[in-house]
Short mmCIF file of C-alpha atoms and ligand atoms in Angstrom, two decimals:
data_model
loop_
_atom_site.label_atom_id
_atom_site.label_comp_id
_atom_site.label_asym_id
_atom_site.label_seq_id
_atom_site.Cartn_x
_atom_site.Cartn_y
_atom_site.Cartn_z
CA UNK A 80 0.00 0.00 0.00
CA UNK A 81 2.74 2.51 0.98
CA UNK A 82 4.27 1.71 -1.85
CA UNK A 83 1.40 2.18 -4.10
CA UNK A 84 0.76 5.52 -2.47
CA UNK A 85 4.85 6.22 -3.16
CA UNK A 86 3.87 5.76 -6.97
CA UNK A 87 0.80 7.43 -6.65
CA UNK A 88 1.89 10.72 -5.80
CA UNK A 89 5.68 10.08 -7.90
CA UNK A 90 2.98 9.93 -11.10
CA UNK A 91 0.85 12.92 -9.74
CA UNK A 92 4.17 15.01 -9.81
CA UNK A 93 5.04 13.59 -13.28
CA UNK A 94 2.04 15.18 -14.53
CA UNK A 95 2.07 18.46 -12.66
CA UNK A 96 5.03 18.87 -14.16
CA UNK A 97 4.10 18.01 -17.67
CA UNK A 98 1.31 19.94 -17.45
CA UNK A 99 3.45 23.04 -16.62
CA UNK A 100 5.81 21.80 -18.81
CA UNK A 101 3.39 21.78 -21.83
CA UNK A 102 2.02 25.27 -20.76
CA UNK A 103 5.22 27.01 -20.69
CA UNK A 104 6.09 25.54 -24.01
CA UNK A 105 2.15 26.56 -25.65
CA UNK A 106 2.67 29.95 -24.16
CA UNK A 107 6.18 30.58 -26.05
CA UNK A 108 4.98 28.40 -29.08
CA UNK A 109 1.79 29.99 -29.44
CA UNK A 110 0.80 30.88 -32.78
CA UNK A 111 -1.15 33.83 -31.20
CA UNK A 112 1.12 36.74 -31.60
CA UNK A 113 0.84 37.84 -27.35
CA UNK A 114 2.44 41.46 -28.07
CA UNK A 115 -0.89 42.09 -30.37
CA UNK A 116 -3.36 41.90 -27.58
CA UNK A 117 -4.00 45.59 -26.90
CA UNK A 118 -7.30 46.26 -28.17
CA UNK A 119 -9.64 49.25 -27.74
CA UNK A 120 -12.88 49.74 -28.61
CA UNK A 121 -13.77 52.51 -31.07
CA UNK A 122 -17.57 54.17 -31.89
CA UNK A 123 -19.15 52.93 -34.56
CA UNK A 124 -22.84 52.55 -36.03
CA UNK A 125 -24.84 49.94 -35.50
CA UNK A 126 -24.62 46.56 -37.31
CA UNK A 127 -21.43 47.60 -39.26
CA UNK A 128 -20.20 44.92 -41.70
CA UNK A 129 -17.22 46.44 -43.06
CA UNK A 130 -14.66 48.95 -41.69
CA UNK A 131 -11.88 50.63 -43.45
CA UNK A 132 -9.47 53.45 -42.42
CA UNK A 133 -7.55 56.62 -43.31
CA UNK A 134 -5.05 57.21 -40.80
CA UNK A 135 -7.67 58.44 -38.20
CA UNK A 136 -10.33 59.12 -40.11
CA UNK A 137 -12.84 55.84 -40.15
CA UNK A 138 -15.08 54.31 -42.41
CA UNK A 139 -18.06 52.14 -41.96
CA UNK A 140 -20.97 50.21 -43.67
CA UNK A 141 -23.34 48.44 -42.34
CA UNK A 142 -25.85 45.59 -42.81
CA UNK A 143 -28.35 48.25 -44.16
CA UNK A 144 -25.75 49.22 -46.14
CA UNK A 145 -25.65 52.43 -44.95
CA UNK A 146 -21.94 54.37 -45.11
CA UNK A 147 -20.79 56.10 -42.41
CA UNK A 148 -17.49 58.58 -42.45
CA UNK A 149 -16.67 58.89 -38.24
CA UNK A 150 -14.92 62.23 -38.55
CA UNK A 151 -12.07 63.11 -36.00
CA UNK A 152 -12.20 66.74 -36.29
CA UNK A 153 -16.24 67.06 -34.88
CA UNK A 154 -15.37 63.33 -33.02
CA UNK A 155 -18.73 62.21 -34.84
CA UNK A 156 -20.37 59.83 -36.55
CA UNK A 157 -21.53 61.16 -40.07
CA UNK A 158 -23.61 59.52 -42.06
CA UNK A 159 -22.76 60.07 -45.94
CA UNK A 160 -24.66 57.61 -48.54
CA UNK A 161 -27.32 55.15 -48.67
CA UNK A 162 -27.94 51.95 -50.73
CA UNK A 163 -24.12 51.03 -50.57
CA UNK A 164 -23.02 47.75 -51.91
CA UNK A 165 -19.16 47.97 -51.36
CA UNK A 166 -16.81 51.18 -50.50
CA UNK A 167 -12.95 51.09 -50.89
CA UNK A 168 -9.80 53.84 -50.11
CA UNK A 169 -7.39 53.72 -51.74
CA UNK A 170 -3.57 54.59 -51.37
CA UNK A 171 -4.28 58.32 -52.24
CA UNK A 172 -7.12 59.06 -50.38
CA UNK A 173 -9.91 58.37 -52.96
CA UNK A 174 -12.93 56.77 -52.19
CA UNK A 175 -15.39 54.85 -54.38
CA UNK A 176 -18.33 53.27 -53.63
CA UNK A 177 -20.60 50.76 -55.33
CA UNK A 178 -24.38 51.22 -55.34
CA UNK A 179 -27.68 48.97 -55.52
CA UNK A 180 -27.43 49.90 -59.03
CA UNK A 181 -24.11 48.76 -59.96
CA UNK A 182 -22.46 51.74 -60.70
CA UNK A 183 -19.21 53.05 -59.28
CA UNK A 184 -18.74 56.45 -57.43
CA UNK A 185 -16.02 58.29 -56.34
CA UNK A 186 -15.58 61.48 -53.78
CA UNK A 187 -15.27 64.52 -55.15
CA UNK A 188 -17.40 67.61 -54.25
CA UNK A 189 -19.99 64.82 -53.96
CA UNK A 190 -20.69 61.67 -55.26
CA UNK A 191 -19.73 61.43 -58.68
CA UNK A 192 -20.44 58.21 -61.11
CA UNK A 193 -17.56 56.75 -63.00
CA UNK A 194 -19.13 54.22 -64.91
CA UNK A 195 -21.15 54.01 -67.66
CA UNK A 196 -23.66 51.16 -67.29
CA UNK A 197 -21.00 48.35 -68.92
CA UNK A 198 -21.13 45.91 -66.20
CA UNK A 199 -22.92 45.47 -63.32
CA UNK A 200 -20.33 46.22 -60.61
CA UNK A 201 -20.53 44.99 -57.32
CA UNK A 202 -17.62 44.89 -55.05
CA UNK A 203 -14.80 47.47 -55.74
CA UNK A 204 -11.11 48.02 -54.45
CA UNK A 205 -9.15 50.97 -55.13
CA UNK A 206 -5.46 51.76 -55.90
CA UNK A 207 -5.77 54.96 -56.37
CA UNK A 208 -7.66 57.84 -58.02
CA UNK A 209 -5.99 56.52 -61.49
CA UNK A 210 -6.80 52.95 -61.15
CA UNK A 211 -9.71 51.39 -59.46
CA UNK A 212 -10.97 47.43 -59.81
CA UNK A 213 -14.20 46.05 -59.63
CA UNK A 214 -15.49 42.85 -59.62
CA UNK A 215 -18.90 42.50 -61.56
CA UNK A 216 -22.01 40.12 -60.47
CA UNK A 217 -20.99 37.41 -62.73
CA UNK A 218 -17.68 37.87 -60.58
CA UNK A 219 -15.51 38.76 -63.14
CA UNK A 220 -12.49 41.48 -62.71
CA UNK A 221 -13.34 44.88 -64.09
CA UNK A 222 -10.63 47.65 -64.03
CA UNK A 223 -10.69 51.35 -65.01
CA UNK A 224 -8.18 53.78 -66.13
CA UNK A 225 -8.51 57.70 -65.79
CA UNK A 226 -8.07 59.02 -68.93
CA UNK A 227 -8.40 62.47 -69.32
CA UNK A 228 -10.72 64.69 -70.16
CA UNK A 229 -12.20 63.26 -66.69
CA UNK A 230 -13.73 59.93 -68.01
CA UNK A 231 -12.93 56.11 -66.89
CA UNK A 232 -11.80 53.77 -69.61
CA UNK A 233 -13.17 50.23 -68.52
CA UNK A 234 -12.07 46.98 -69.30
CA UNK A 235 -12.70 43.34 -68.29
CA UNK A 236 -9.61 42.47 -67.51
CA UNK A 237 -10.32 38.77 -66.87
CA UNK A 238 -14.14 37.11 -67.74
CA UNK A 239 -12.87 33.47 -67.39
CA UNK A 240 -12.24 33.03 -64.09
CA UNK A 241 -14.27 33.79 -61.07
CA UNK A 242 -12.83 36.71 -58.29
CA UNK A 243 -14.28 36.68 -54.68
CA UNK A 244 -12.63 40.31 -53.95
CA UNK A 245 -9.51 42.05 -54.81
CA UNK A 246 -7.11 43.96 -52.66
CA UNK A 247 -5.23 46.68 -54.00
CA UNK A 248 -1.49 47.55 -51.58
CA UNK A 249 -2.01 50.43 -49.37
CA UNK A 250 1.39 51.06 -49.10
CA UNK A 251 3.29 52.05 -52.24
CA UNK A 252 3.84 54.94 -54.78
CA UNK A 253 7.55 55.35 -53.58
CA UNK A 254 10.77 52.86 -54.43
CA UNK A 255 9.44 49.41 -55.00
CA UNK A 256 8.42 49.32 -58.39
CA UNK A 257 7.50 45.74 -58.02
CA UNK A 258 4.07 47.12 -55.22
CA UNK A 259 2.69 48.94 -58.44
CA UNK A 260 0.47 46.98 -59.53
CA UNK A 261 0.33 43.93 -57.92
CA UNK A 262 -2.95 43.04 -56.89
CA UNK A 263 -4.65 40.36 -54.32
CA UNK A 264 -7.59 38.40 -54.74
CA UNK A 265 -9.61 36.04 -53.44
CA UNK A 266 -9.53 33.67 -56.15
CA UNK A 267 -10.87 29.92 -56.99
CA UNK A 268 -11.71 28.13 -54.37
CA UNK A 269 -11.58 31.10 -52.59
CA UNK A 270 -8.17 30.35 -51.74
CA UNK A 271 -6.21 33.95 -51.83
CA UNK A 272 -3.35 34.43 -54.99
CA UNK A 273 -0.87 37.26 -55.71
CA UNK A 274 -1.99 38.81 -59.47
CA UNK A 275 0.46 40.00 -61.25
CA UNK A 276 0.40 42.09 -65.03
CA UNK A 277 1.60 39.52 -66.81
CA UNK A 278 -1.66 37.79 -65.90
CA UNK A 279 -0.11 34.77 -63.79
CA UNK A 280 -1.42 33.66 -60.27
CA UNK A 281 0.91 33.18 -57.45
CA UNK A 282 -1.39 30.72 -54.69
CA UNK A 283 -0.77 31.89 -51.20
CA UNK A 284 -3.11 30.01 -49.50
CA UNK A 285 -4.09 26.34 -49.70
CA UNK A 286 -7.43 27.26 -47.63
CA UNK A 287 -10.68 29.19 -48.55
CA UNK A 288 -10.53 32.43 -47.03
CA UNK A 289 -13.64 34.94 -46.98
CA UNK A 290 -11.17 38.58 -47.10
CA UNK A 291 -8.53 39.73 -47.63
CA UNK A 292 -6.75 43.47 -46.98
CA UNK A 293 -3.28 44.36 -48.50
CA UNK A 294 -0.66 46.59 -47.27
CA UNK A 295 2.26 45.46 -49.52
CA UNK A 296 3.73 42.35 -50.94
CA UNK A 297 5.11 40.99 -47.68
CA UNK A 298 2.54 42.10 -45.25
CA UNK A 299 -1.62 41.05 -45.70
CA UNK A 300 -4.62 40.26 -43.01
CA UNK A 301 -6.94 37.72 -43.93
CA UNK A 302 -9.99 36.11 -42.63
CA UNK A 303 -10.56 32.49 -43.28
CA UNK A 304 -13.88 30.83 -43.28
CA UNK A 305 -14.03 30.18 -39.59
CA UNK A 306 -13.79 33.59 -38.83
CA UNK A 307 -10.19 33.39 -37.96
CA UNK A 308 -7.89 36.85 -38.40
CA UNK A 309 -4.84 35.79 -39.74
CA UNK A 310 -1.33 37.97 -40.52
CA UNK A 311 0.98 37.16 -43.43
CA UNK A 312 3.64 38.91 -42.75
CA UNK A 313 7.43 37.80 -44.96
CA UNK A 314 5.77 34.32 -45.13
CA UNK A 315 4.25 33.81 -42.14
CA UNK A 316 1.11 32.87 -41.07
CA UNK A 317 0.03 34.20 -37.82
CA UNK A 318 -3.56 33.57 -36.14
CA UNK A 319 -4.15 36.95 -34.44
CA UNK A 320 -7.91 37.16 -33.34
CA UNK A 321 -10.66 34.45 -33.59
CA UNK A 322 -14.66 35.38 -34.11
CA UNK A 323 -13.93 38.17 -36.58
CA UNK A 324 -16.16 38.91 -39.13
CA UNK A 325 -14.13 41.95 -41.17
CA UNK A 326 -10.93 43.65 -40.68
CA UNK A 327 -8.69 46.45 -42.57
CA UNK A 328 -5.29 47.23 -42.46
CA UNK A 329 -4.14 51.10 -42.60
CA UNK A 330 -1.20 52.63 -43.71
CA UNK A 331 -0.18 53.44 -40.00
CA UNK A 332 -0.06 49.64 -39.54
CA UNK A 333 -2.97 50.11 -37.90
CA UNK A 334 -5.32 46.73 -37.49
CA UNK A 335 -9.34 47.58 -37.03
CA UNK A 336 -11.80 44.47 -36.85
CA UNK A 337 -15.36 43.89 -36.36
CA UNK A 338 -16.01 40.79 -34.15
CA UNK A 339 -19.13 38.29 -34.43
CA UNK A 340 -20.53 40.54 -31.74
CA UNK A 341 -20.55 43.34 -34.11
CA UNK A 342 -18.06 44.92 -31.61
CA UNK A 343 -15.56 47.01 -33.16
CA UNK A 344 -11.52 46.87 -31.91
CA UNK A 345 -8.31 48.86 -32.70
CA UNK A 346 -4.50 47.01 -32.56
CA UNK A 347 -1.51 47.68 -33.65
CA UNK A 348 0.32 45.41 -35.68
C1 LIG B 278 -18.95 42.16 -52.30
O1 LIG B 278 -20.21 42.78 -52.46
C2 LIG B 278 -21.33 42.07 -51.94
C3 LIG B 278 -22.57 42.90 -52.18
O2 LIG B 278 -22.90 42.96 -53.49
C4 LIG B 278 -21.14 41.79 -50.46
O3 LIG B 278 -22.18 40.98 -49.99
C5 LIG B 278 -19.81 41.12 -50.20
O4 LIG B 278 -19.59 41.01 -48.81
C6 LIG B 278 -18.68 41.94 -50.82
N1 LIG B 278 -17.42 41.25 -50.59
C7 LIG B 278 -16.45 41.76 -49.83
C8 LIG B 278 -15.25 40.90 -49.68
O5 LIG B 278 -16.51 42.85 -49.28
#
């Protein structure tokens, strides 16, 4: 018996000490990224389904596709168009929109349409105010030039293959050729590829992922279809957040995300 109580306890220590074991190794192996975790909740309407940023100015649509601009300056809410589909900002500033009638606006004065009743556009991503994508609702991948005098030339520039969304970089326009240009998508079977102009797919992913947001050829966010927020960043994959439904990247590195609970955060990255 005393001996059986000996071994008893001798195993109960084994195990304590795995189990710390095993949790000191989890927390240092984690594939959370711990320094990430300061989080801050931002105003916001309600219901928002997508968020999108311009160094502290915010953007936000929601479920009744209604797009709100929450404007530092006043510290308000404002609410600026109705009967959105889609909204993008680009590099530059610009921002288009998409409407329930398939045409694509951009900011000016006001709300000024860009397209001419060619295709039925529904989502849109923006590089800048010279080139903007769409992707049409037979989900192929519509771009338009500026051409001057102050028209859009458009062009399918793929109608074979189906696009989920598209992802222009955020941060570019200086030294690396190589950013202008390259483009994100979600792709076939949804899995997420690099697009480049000579019209060839690079596969980054080997799992379907629902969005995508680009800041430059080394460094995306992704969501994947269980909701999990993931960072590629120089080839690595790194589960940040789980239970998020959208996120954006800004150019201050800045990561915003709207959880299941429609609760909206702030981190940096
Ligand atoms: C694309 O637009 C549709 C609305 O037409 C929307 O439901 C969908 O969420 C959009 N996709 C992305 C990735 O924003």
């Amino acid at each position: 018996m005393a001996f059986c109580q000996f071994s008893f306890i001798k195993l109960l220590h084994l195990k304590v000490g795995t189990i710390v074991i095993l949790f000191i190794y989890l927390f240092f192996n984690s594939s959370y990224d711990l320094s990430d975790q300061q989080v801050s909740k931002i105003p916001h309407p309600k219901n928002p389904k997508k968020i999108d940023s311009y160094g502290r100015d915010i953007w936000f649509l929601t479920e009744e596709n209604e797009l709100f601009h929450w404007y530092p300056v006043l510290e308000s809410l404002i609410f600026k168009e109705s009967d959105v589909l889609d909204f993008s900002i680009g590099a530059d500033g610009t921002i288009a929109i998409t409407k329930k009638d398939n045409e694509v606006y951009i900011r000016t004065d006001k709300w000024e349409r860009i397209s001419y009743g060619n295709y039925e556009h529904k989502n849109v991503s923006v590089y800048s105010s010279y080139l903007i994508y769409t992707i049409d609702s037979r989900n192929h991948l519509i771009q338009a030039f500026y051409d001057s005098p102050d028209t859009y030339s458009w062009a399918c520039l793929d109608c074979l293959k189906k696009y989920y969304q598209i992802s222009c970089p955020i941060s570019q326009m200086d030294d690396d050729y190589s950013d202008y240009r390259s483009l994100w998508i979600i792709g076939s079977d949804h899995y997420i590829y690099k697009y480049s102009t000579n019209k060839k797919y690079i596969a980054i992913s080997e799992s379907p992922f629902k969005q995508i947001k680009v800041f430059n050829d080394q460094y995306i966010i992704g969501i994947d279809i269980n909701n999990n927020l993931w960072k590629y960043r120089d080839g690595n994959w790194v589960l940040i957040r789980k239970y998020v439904k959208y996120a954006t990247l800004n150019y201050l590195r800045e990561i915003y995300f709207i959880d299941n609970d429609n609760l909206v955060f702030k981190m940096k990255s």
